[in-house]
Coordinates of C-alpha atoms in Angstrom, one line a residue:
Chain A
X1 CA -6.7 -9.6 26.6
X2 CA -8.4 -8.3 29.6
X3 CA -12.0 -8.6 28.2
X4 CA -13.8 -10.1 25.3
X5 CA -15.2 -7.7 22.7
X6 CA -18.0 -7.7 20.2
X7 CA -19.4 -5.4 17.5
X8 CA -22.9 -4.4 18.5
X9 CA -23.9 -1.7 16.0
X10 CA -22.9 -0.4 12.5
X11 CA -23.9 2.6 10.5
X12 CA -23.0 3.7 7.0
X13 CA -24.0 6.7 4.9
X14 CA -25.7 6.7 1.6
X15 CA -22.8 6.3 -0.8
X16 CA -22.5 8.5 -3.9
X17 CA -19.8 9.9 -6.2
X18 CA -20.5 13.3 -4.8
X19 CA -22.3 14.5 -1.7
X20 CA -22.3 18.3 -2.0
X21 CA -25.4 18.3 0.4
X22 CA -23.1 17.7 3.4
X23 CA -19.7 18.8 4.7
X24 CA -17.3 16.1 5.8
X25 CA -18.3 16.5 9.4
X26 CA -22.0 16.2 8.6
X27 CA -21.3 13.1 6.5
X28 CA -19.5 11.5 9.4
X29 CA -22.4 12.3 11.7
X30 CA -24.8 10.4 9.4
X31 CA -22.8 7.2 9.9
X32 CA -22.3 7.8 13.6
X33 CA -26.0 8.4 14.3
X34 CA -27.0 5.3 12.4
X35 CA -24.4 3.1 14.3
X36 CA -25.7 4.5 17.7
X37 CA -29.3 3.9 16.6
X38 CA -28.4 0.4 15.5
X39 CA -27.5 -0.6 19.1
X40 CA -29.9 1.7 20.9
X41 CA -27.4 4.0 22.6
X42 CA -26.5 7.7 22.5
X43 CA -23.2 9.4 22.1
X44 CA -23.1 9.9 25.9
X45 CA -22.6 6.1 26.2
X46 CA -19.5 6.2 24.1
X47 CA -16.2 6.1 26.1
X48 CA -13.7 6.7 23.4
X49 CA -13.4 7.2 19.6
X50 CA -10.9 6.0 16.9
X51 CA -11.2 7.8 13.6
X52 CA -9.3 7.7 10.3
X53 CA -9.2 8.7 6.7
X54 CA -6.5 8.8 4.1
X55 CA -3.6 11.2 4.7
X56 CA -3.6 14.2 2.3
X57 CA -6.9 13.3 0.6
X58 CA -9.1 16.1 1.7
X59 CA -6.1 18.3 2.7
X60 CA -7.3 18.2 6.3
X61 CA -4.8 17.2 9.0
X62 CA -5.8 16.5 12.6
X63 CA -9.2 15.1 11.5
X64 CA -9.6 13.9 15.0
X65 CA -10.0 17.5 16.1
X66 CA -11.7 18.8 12.9
X67 CA -14.4 16.1 12.9
X68 CA -15.6 16.6 16.6
X69 CA -19.0 17.7 15.7
X70 CA -19.4 14.8 13.3
X71 CA -17.8 12.1 15.5
X72 CA -19.4 13.4 18.7
X73 CA -16.0 13.4 20.4
X74 CA -16.3 16.6 22.5
X75 CA -14.5 16.0 25.8
X76 CA -13.8 12.3 24.9
X77 CA -10.5 10.5 24.3
X78 CA -10.0 10.3 20.5
X79 CA -7.3 8.7 18.5
X80 CA -6.6 9.2 14.8
X81 CA -5.3 6.2 12.9
X82 CA -4.4 6.4 9.3
X83 CA -2.6 3.6 7.5
X84 CA -3.5 4.1 3.8
X85 CA -6.1 1.8 2.3
X86 CA -6.0 -0.4 5.5
X87 CA -7.1 2.6 7.5
X88 CA -10.7 1.4 8.1
X89 CA -9.5 -2.0 9.3
X90 CA -6.8 -0.4 11.4
X91 CA -9.4 1.9 13.0
X92 CA -11.5 -1.2 13.8
X93 CA -8.5 -3.1 15.2
X94 CA -7.4 -0.1 17.3
X95 CA -11.0 0.3 18.7
X96 CA -11.0 -3.4 19.5
X97 CA -7.8 -3.0 21.5
X98 CA -9.2 -0.1 23.3
X99 CA -12.0 -2.3 24.7
X100 CA -10.0 -5.6 24.9
X101 CA -7.5 -3.8 27.1
X102 CA -10.2 -3.3 29.7
X103 CA -9.7 0.5 29.5
X104 CA -13.0 1.3 27.8
X105 CA -16.4 -0.5 27.5
X106 CA -18.0 1.2 24.5
X107 CA -15.8 2.5 21.7
X108 CA -16.7 4.0 18.4
X109 CA -14.7 3.3 15.2
X110 CA -15.1 5.8 12.3
X111 CA -13.7 5.7 8.8
X112 CA -14.6 8.3 6.2
X113 CA -13.6 9.8 2.9
X114 CA -15.0 12.6 0.7
X115 CA -13.3 11.6 -2.5
X116 CA -15.1 14.3 -4.5
X117 CA -13.2 16.8 -2.4
X118 CA -9.8 15.0 -3.0
X119 CA -7.3 14.6 -5.7
X120 CA -7.2 10.9 -5.1
X121 CA -4.4 10.0 -7.4
X122 CA -2.2 13.0 -6.6
X123 CA -2.6 12.3 -2.9
X124 CA -1.8 8.6 -3.3
X125 CA 1.3 9.5 -5.3
X126 CA 2.6 11.4 -2.2
X127 CA 2.8 8.1 -0.4
X128 CA 5.7 7.2 -2.7
X129 CA 9.3 8.0 -2.0
X130 CA 9.9 11.6 -3.4
X131 CA 13.4 10.8 -4.6
X132 CA 13.1 7.4 -6.1
X133 CA 9.6 6.3 -6.9
X134 CA 7.4 9.4 -7.3
X135 CA 8.8 10.3 -10.8
X136 CA 7.4 7.2 -12.5
X137 CA 4.5 6.3 -10.1
X138 CA 0.9 7.1 -11.0
X139 CA -1.1 6.1 -8.0
X140 CA -2.8 2.9 -7.0
X141 CA -3.9 1.5 -10.3
X142 CA -0.5 0.8 -12.0
X143 CA 0.9 -0.7 -8.8
X144 CA -2.0 -3.1 -8.9
X145 CA -1.6 -3.5 -12.6
X146 CA 2.0 -4.5 -12.3
X147 CA 1.0 -7.2 -9.8
X148 CA -1.6 -8.4 -12.3
X149 CA 0.9 -8.7 -15.2
X150 CA 3.3 -10.7 -13.0
X151 CA 0.5 -13.0 -11.9
X152 CA -0.9 -13.5 -15.4
X153 CA 2.6 -14.4 -16.6
X154 CA 3.2 -16.8 -13.7
X155 CA -0.1 -18.7 -13.8
X156 CA -1.6 -18.1 -17.2
X157 CA -4.6 -16.2 -15.8
X158 CA -6.6 -14.2 -18.3
X159 CA -8.4 -10.8 -18.3
X160 CA -11.7 -12.8 -18.5
X161 CA -10.8 -14.7 -15.3
X162 CA -10.4 -11.4 -13.5
X163 CA -13.6 -9.9 -15.0
X164 CA -15.7 -12.6 -13.4
X165 CA -14.9 -11.0 -10.0
X166 CA -16.4 -7.6 -11.1
X167 CA -19.5 -9.4 -12.4
X168 CA -19.9 -11.2 -9.1
X169 CA -19.4 -8.2 -6.9
X170 CA -21.3 -5.7 -8.9
X171 CA -24.3 -8.0 -9.2
X172 CA -24.2 -8.7 -5.4
X173 CA -24.3 -4.9 -4.9
X174 CA -27.9 -4.9 -6.3
X175 CA -28.9 -6.5 -3.0
X176 CA -27.2 -3.7 -0.9
X177 CA -29.2 -0.5 -0.6
X178 CA -26.0 1.3 0.6
X179 CA -23.9 0.3 -2.4
X180 CA -22.6 3.1 -4.6
X181 CA -22.7 1.5 -8.0
X182 CA -26.0 -0.4 -8.6
X183 CA -26.0 -1.3 -12.3
X184 CA -25.8 -4.9 -13.2
X185 CA -22.8 -5.8 -15.5
X186 CA -21.8 -8.6 -17.7
X187 CA -18.4 -10.1 -18.6
X188 CA -18.7 -8.3 -22.0
X189 CA -19.2 -5.0 -20.2
X190 CA -16.0 -5.4 -18.2
X191 CA -14.0 -6.6 -21.3
X192 CA -15.1 -3.7 -23.5
X193 CA -14.6 -1.0 -20.8
X194 CA -11.8 1.5 -21.5
X195 CA -8.2 0.4 -20.6
X196 CA -6.9 2.6 -17.7
X197 CA -3.6 0.9 -17.1
X198 CA -2.9 -2.5 -18.8
X199 CA -4.4 -5.0 -17.9
X200 CA -6.9 -3.0 -15.7
X201 CA -10.0 -1.6 -17.4
X202 CA -12.5 0.8 -16.0
X203 CA -14.8 -2.0 -14.7
X204 CA -11.9 -4.0 -13.2
X205 CA -11.3 -1.3 -10.6
X206 CA -13.1 0.4 -7.7
X207 CA -14.9 3.7 -8.0
X208 CA -14.3 6.8 -5.8
X209 CA -17.0 7.3 -3.4
X210 CA -18.1 9.9 -0.8
X211 CA -19.1 8.1 2.4
X212 CA -18.5 7.2 6.0
X213 CA -18.9 4.2 8.2
X214 CA -19.1 3.8 12.0
X215 CA -18.9 0.7 14.1
X216 CA -19.6 0.3 17.9
X217 CA -17.4 -2.1 19.8
X218 CA -18.6 -3.2 23.3
X219 CA -17.2 -5.2 26.2
X220 CA -18.4 -8.6 27.3
X221 CA -21.5 -8.1 29.4
X222 CA -22.4 -4.8 27.8
X223 CA -22.4 -6.5 24.3
X224 CA -25.1 -9.0 25.2
X225 CA -27.2 -6.1 26.5
X226 CA -26.8 -4.0 23.4
X227 CA -27.2 -6.6 20.7
X228 CA -29.5 -9.6 20.3
X229 CA -26.6 -11.3 18.4
X230 CA -23.3 -9.6 18.9
X231 CA -20.5 -10.2 16.4
X232 CA -17.7 -11.3 18.6
X233 CA -14.1 -10.5 17.7
X234 CA -12.3 -13.9 17.4
X235 CA -9.1 -12.7 15.9
X236 CA -7.3 -9.7 14.5
X237 CA -3.9 -9.5 12.7
X238 CA -1.9 -6.8 11.0
X239 CA 1.0 -7.0 8.6
X240 CA 2.6 -3.9 7.1
X241 CA 5.7 -3.9 4.9
X242 CA 7.2 -0.7 3.9
X243 CA 7.3 2.0 1.2
X244 CA 10.1 1.0 -1.1
X245 CA 7.9 -0.1 -4.0
X246 CA 10.7 -2.4 -5.4
X247 CA 11.0 -4.2 -2.1
X248 CA 7.4 -4.5 -0.9
X249 CA 6.3 -6.9 -3.6
X250 CA 7.6 -10.4 -3.9
X251 CA 5.9 -11.7 -7.1
X252 CA 7.0 -15.3 -6.4
X253 CA 5.5 -15.3 -2.9
X254 CA 2.1 -13.7 -3.5
X255 CA 0.7 -11.0 -1.2
X256 CA 2.9 -11.9 1.7
X257 CA 1.3 -9.5 4.1
X258 CA -2.1 -11.0 3.6
X259 CA -0.8 -14.6 3.8
X260 CA 1.0 -13.9 7.1
X261 CA -1.8 -11.8 8.6
X262 CA -4.5 -14.4 7.7
X263 CA -2.3 -17.3 9.0
X264 CA -2.0 -15.6 12.3
X265 CA -5.8 -14.8 12.5
X266 CA -6.8 -18.4 11.5
X267 CA -4.5 -19.7 14.2
X268 CA -6.0 -17.4 16.8
X269 CA -9.5 -18.2 15.7
X270 CA -8.9 -22.0 15.5
X271 CA -9.6 -22.2 11.8
X272 CA -7.7 -24.8 9.8
X273 CA -9.7 -24.9 6.5
X274 CA -10.9 -21.3 5.9
X275 CA -12.9 -22.0 2.8
X276 CA -15.0 -24.6 4.6
X277 CA -15.1 -23.1 8.1
X278 CA -15.8 -19.5 7.2
X279 CA -19.4 -18.7 6.2
X280 CA -18.7 -15.4 4.5
X281 CA -15.7 -13.2 3.5
X282 CA -15.9 -9.4 3.0
X283 CA -12.6 -8.9 1.3
X284 CA -10.9 -5.6 0.4
X285 CA -10.6 -6.4 -3.3
X286 CA -9.9 -3.0 -5.0
X287 CA -9.5 -4.6 -8.4
X288 CA -10.6 -7.8 -10.1
X289 CA -7.2 -9.5 -10.2
X290 CA -7.1 -9.4 -6.4
X291 CA -10.2 -11.5 -6.4
X292 CA -8.4 -14.4 -8.1
X293 CA -5.0 -13.9 -6.6
X294 CA -5.4 -12.8 -3.0
X295 CA -7.9 -15.6 -2.2
X296 CA -4.8 -17.9 -2.7
X297 CA -2.9 -15.9 -0.1
X298 CA -6.0 -16.3 2.2
X299 CA -5.6 -20.1 1.6
X300 CA -9.1 -20.5 0.1
X301 CA -7.4 -22.5 -2.6
X302 CA -3.9 -23.4 -3.8
X303 CA -1.4 -21.3 -5.7
X304 CA -2.6 -20.5 -9.3
X305 CA -6.0 -22.0 -8.6
X306 CA -7.8 -18.7 -7.8
X307 CA -9.3 -18.2 -11.3
X308 CA -10.8 -21.7 -11.4
X309 CA -12.0 -21.4 -7.8
X310 CA -14.0 -18.3 -8.7
X311 CA -15.1 -19.7 -12.1
X312 CA -16.5 -22.8 -10.4
X313 CA -18.8 -20.6 -8.3
X314 CA -17.2 -21.3 -5.0
X315 CA -17.3 -17.6 -4.1
X316 CA -20.9 -17.0 -5.2
X317 CA -23.7 -16.3 -2.7
X318 CA -24.6 -20.0 -2.8
X319 CA -21.0 -21.2 -3.0
X320 CA -18.6 -22.8 -0.5
X321 CA -17.3 -19.4 0.7
X322 CA -19.5 -16.5 -0.4
X323 CA -17.3 -13.4 -1.1
X324 CA -18.6 -9.8 -0.8
X325 CA -22.4 -10.1 -0.5
X326 CA -22.3 -6.3 -0.1
X327 CA -20.9 -5.7 -3.5
X328 CA -17.4 -5.1 -2.2
X329 CA -14.9 -2.4 -2.9
X330 CA -15.6 -2.6 -6.7
X331 CA -19.1 -1.3 -6.0
X332 CA -18.3 1.2 -3.1
X333 CA -15.0 2.8 -2.2
X334 CA -15.0 5.7 0.3
X335 CA -11.4 4.9 0.9
X336 CA -10.8 5.7 4.6
X337 CA -14.1 3.9 5.3
X338 CA -13.6 1.0 2.8
X339 CA -11.9 -1.5 5.1
X340 CA -14.3 -0.5 8.0
X341 CA -17.2 -1.3 5.7
X342 CA -15.7 -4.8 5.2
X343 CA -15.7 -5.2 9.1
X344 CA -19.2 -3.7 9.3
X345 CA -20.6 -5.9 6.5
X346 CA -19.0 -9.0 8.1
X347 CA -20.6 -8.1 11.4
X348 CA -23.9 -7.4 9.8
X349 CA -23.8 -11.0 8.4
X350 CA -23.1 -12.4 11.8
X351 CA -25.8 -10.3 13.4
X352 CA -28.3 -11.4 10.7
X353 CA -29.1 -7.8 9.7
X354 CA -28.2 -8.1 6.0
X355 CA -31.7 -7.9 4.5
X356 CA -31.6 -9.0 0.8
X357 CA -27.8 -9.6 1.0
X358 CA -28.0 -11.7 4.2
X359 CA -26.7 -15.3 4.0
X360 CA -28.8 -18.0 5.7
X361 CA -26.6 -18.7 8.7
X362 CA -23.3 -17.0 9.5
X363 CA -21.3 -18.4 12.3
X364 CA -17.9 -17.1 11.3
X365 CA -17.0 -14.2 9.0
X366 CA -13.7 -12.8 7.7
X367 CA -13.0 -9.1 6.9
X368 CA -9.8 -7.8 5.3
X369 CA -8.2 -4.5 4.7
X370 CA -5.7 -3.7 2.0
X371 CA -3.6 -0.7 1.3
X372 CA -0.4 1.2 1.5
X373 CA 2.4 -0.7 -0.2
X374 CA 0.7 -4.1 -0.3
X375 CA -0.3 -4.0 3.4
X376 CA -3.0 -6.2 5.0
X377 CA -5.2 -6.2 8.0
X378 CA -7.5 -9.1 9.0
X379 CA -10.4 -9.5 11.4
X380 CA -12.4 -12.6 12.1
X381 CA -15.9 -12.3 13.7
X382 CA -18.1 -15.0 15.1
X383 CA -21.6 -15.6 16.5
X384 CA -20.2 -17.5 19.5
X385 CA -18.7 -15.7 22.4
X386 CA -15.2 -17.1 22.2
Chain B
X1 CA -11.3 31.4 -4.6
X2 CA -15.0 30.8 -4.2
X3 CA -17.2 29.9 -7.1
X4 CA -21.0 29.5 -7.2
X5 CA -22.4 26.5 -9.0
X6 CA -25.0 27.5 -11.6
X7 CA -27.4 24.7 -10.6
X8 CA -27.8 25.5 -7.0
X9 CA -26.4 27.6 -4.1
X10 CA -23.8 25.2 -2.9
X11 CA -20.3 26.6 -2.8
X12 CA -16.8 25.1 -3.2
X13 CA -13.5 26.5 -2.0
X14 CA -10.3 25.7 -4.0
X15 CA -6.7 26.6 -3.3
X16 CA -4.3 27.2 -6.2
X17 CA -0.9 27.7 -4.6
X18 CA 1.8 25.1 -4.8
X19 CA 3.8 24.1 -1.7
X20 CA 7.6 23.7 -2.5
X21 CA 9.7 21.1 -0.6
X22 CA 13.4 20.1 -0.5
X23 CA 14.3 16.5 0.3
X24 CA 17.7 15.1 1.4
X25 CA 18.8 12.2 -0.8
X26 CA 21.2 10.9 1.9
X27 CA 24.8 9.7 1.6
X28 CA 24.1 6.4 -0.1
X29 CA 21.5 7.8 -2.5
X30 CA 23.9 10.6 -3.4
X31 CA 26.7 8.1 -4.1
X32 CA 24.2 6.3 -6.5
X33 CA 23.7 9.4 -8.5
X34 CA 27.5 10.2 -8.5
X35 CA 28.1 6.7 -9.9
X36 CA 25.5 7.2 -12.6
X37 CA 27.1 10.5 -13.6
X38 CA 30.7 9.4 -13.5
X39 CA 30.4 5.8 -14.9
X40 CA 26.8 5.4 -16.2
X41 CA 26.6 2.5 -13.8
X42 CA 24.2 1.4 -11.1
X43 CA 25.4 0.7 -7.6
X44 CA 23.7 -1.2 -4.9
X45 CA 24.3 -2.1 -1.3
X46 CA 24.6 -5.4 0.5
X47 CA 23.1 -6.3 3.9
X48 CA 25.7 -7.9 6.1
X49 CA 23.0 -10.1 7.7
X50 CA 20.7 -11.4 5.0
X51 CA 23.2 -10.7 2.1
X52 CA 20.5 -9.1 -0.1
X53 CA 21.7 -6.5 -2.5
X54 CA 19.4 -3.4 -2.7
X55 CA 19.2 -0.8 -5.4
X56 CA 19.0 2.1 -4.8
X57 CA 21.4 1.8 -1.9
X58 CA 20.1 3.0 1.4
X59 CA 21.4 2.9 5.0
X60 CA 19.3 0.2 6.7
X61 CA 18.0 -3.2 5.6
X62 CA 14.3 -2.9 6.5
X63 CA 13.6 -6.6 7.3
X64 CA 16.9 -7.0 9.3
X65 CA 17.0 -3.5 10.7
X66 CA 20.8 -3.6 10.1
X67 CA 23.1 -0.9 9.0
X68 CA 24.6 -1.5 5.5
X69 CA 27.9 -0.1 4.2
X70 CA 29.1 -2.6 1.5
X71 CA 28.5 -0.9 -1.9
X72 CA 28.1 -3.3 -4.8
X73 CA 28.7 -2.3 -8.4
X74 CA 25.9 -3.3 -10.8
X75 CA 25.5 -3.0 -14.5
X76 CA 23.0 -0.9 -16.4
X77 CA 20.9 -3.9 -17.5
X78 CA 18.1 -5.8 -15.9
X79 CA 15.0 -7.9 -16.3
X80 CA 11.4 -6.7 -16.5
X81 CA 9.5 -8.3 -13.6
X82 CA 6.1 -6.4 -14.0
X83 CA 4.7 -3.4 -15.8
X84 CA 1.7 -1.4 -16.7
X85 CA 0.9 1.1 -19.5
X86 CA -0.6 4.1 -17.7
X87 CA -3.3 5.5 -19.8
X88 CA -5.3 7.9 -17.7
X89 CA -4.7 11.6 -17.1
X90 CA -3.7 12.8 -13.6
X91 CA -1.9 15.7 -12.0
X92 CA 1.7 15.1 -11.0
X93 CA 2.0 16.3 -7.4
X94 CA 5.7 17.1 -8.0
X95 CA 5.0 19.6 -10.8
X96 CA 1.3 20.5 -10.5
X97 CA 1.0 19.7 -14.2
X98 CA -0.6 16.8 -16.0
X99 CA 1.8 13.8 -16.4
X100 CA 2.2 13.0 -20.1
X101 CA 0.3 9.7 -20.9
X102 CA 0.5 7.0 -22.0
X103 CA 3.8 5.9 -20.5
X104 CA 5.0 2.5 -19.2
X105 CA 5.7 2.0 -15.5
X106 CA 7.9 -0.9 -14.9
X107 CA 9.6 -2.9 -12.1
X108 CA 13.1 -3.9 -13.1
X109 CA 15.3 -6.4 -11.4
X110 CA 18.8 -5.0 -12.1
X111 CA 21.5 -7.6 -12.8
X112 CA 23.2 -8.4 -9.4
X113 CA 20.4 -6.9 -7.3
X114 CA 17.8 -8.8 -5.2
X115 CA 15.1 -6.2 -5.0
X116 CA 13.3 -4.3 -7.8
X117 CA 13.9 -0.8 -9.2
X118 CA 11.0 1.2 -10.5
X119 CA 11.3 3.4 -13.7
X120 CA 9.8 4.1 -17.1
X121 CA 10.1 1.7 -20.0
X122 CA 10.4 3.2 -23.5
X123 CA 7.5 1.2 -25.1
X124 CA 3.8 1.8 -24.8
X125 CA 2.5 -1.0 -27.2
X126 CA 1.5 -3.8 -24.9
X127 CA 1.9 -6.3 -27.7
X128 CA 5.7 -5.5 -27.7
X129 CA 6.3 -5.8 -23.9
X130 CA 6.4 -9.0 -21.9
X131 CA 7.4 -9.9 -18.3
X132 CA 10.9 -11.4 -18.5
X133 CA 12.2 -9.1 -21.2
X134 CA 15.8 -7.7 -20.9
X135 CA 16.2 -4.0 -20.4
X136 CA 19.0 -1.4 -20.5
X137 CA 19.1 2.0 -19.0
X138 CA 19.4 5.1 -21.2
X139 CA 21.2 8.0 -19.5
X140 CA 21.2 11.7 -20.1
X141 CA 24.4 13.3 -21.5
X142 CA 26.8 13.7 -18.5
X143 CA 26.8 17.5 -18.6
X144 CA 23.0 17.5 -18.3
X145 CA 22.8 15.2 -15.2
X146 CA 21.5 16.8 -12.1
X147 CA 21.7 14.1 -9.5
X148 CA 18.1 13.2 -10.1
X149 CA 16.1 10.1 -11.0
X150 CA 15.5 11.7 -14.4
X151 CA 19.3 11.4 -15.1
X152 CA 18.1 7.9 -16.2
X153 CA 15.8 8.9 -19.0
X154 CA 14.1 5.5 -19.3
X155 CA 14.9 1.8 -20.0
X156 CA 15.0 0.4 -23.5
X157 CA 13.9 -3.2 -24.3
X158 CA 17.0 -5.0 -25.7
X159 CA 15.6 -8.5 -26.1

């Protein structure tokens, strides 16, 4: 790459189920203003913008144009990136490339979603093939549920094993003033919540949130000037499969896209033992079973060991590899922003700006994005300019 | 249509018109439905490079990016690889109406195929369904078939 890149500022909105007090553009502006303020610059200092949300969600195409007054993009180069649930991470990775290429020095990445103005499930169903898959498909939850049933059969994991992930993340959210759901929950609460799609219960899965996130990427030289401790981008990786549901999941091989993307990112970042070498992981875990299964694909532990790894406290705030100090996706899910929030929260940890959710010393942080038909994006951030 | 909320002055705009679409099924997909109608039998397609058999048949093997043309007859039976009983209400974007719930959404490995076929399983009691069960397709009467995925009504558990 032509130049090294760091995250120097982040901004996120107040997240709620419904924000009738603002339009989509106004909501985006909330996050953008906070990100600019975080690194002490104005919109005039921004060279280019990458923005994304979920296709079809708010029934607004060309959001790059539509959102100008929220993004501040008037007379600037803007690119729209939309890749399903991975959108937020894809936006971040595209913004990183914009700077790393040497073409721009300060680039703004924006993800947003106003789920209260969207038919989320109906819109997600339109990602499915209209001839073969749409007739039986019912959106994100059952595709995840099918993965869960296959995993439980394969490794003997239980609904309680998964529920521990919700308890961890929802209780972490109590330390994050931006988290949408802020009520402490217990294992019993998860187990007794209504069954949405076997084996996924209401408290096993993420909410629908209105919110936006913005992140400022800056070039080497500029980054040190804008942030006391920049969060340097050590690695990015993307793996997307394709949209035949019956082809995109190999139940014997795990979440292949995440395994391959993380292997590539670890190699680029010089990481050989991720659970020990990473100080924090902000993972896109849209449902609890992902929290026991996908950490195996991330090589935090071996195949079939995810449930025990979580049960033994390894992913707690004081564990070997703390996962989701922010409360994660299970606490806040403004979908087009969700993966960018993972990147923002990972960089917040590196920059030491996490307040009550801050870990003592974060040298290396991992952020992931998940979406589409079991697609994965990975970004590794570090305190050291690498 | 604009409505005023009673609790404040904030307004919402809603559209209530459906947008119709027509989609091409393609040559191989059309042959699949012809085979269902004529012989109540599934047909797949083999990749000349990786030798995987895909159902439904399509023109290109995604991972190999290779053109496929060797159709492979399959039976109407398969094995359940994963499932979920969908229990929440939602609007079906194909019809604009609410999809009847509960129903069981399943991933079925058809005998002789390497990938997985998604369809509905005719059982909503989770205590009676298990990954690994054997399934058989139930078809509409020949004269009612329309060259549509619903020509297969659902799959029955056979063991």
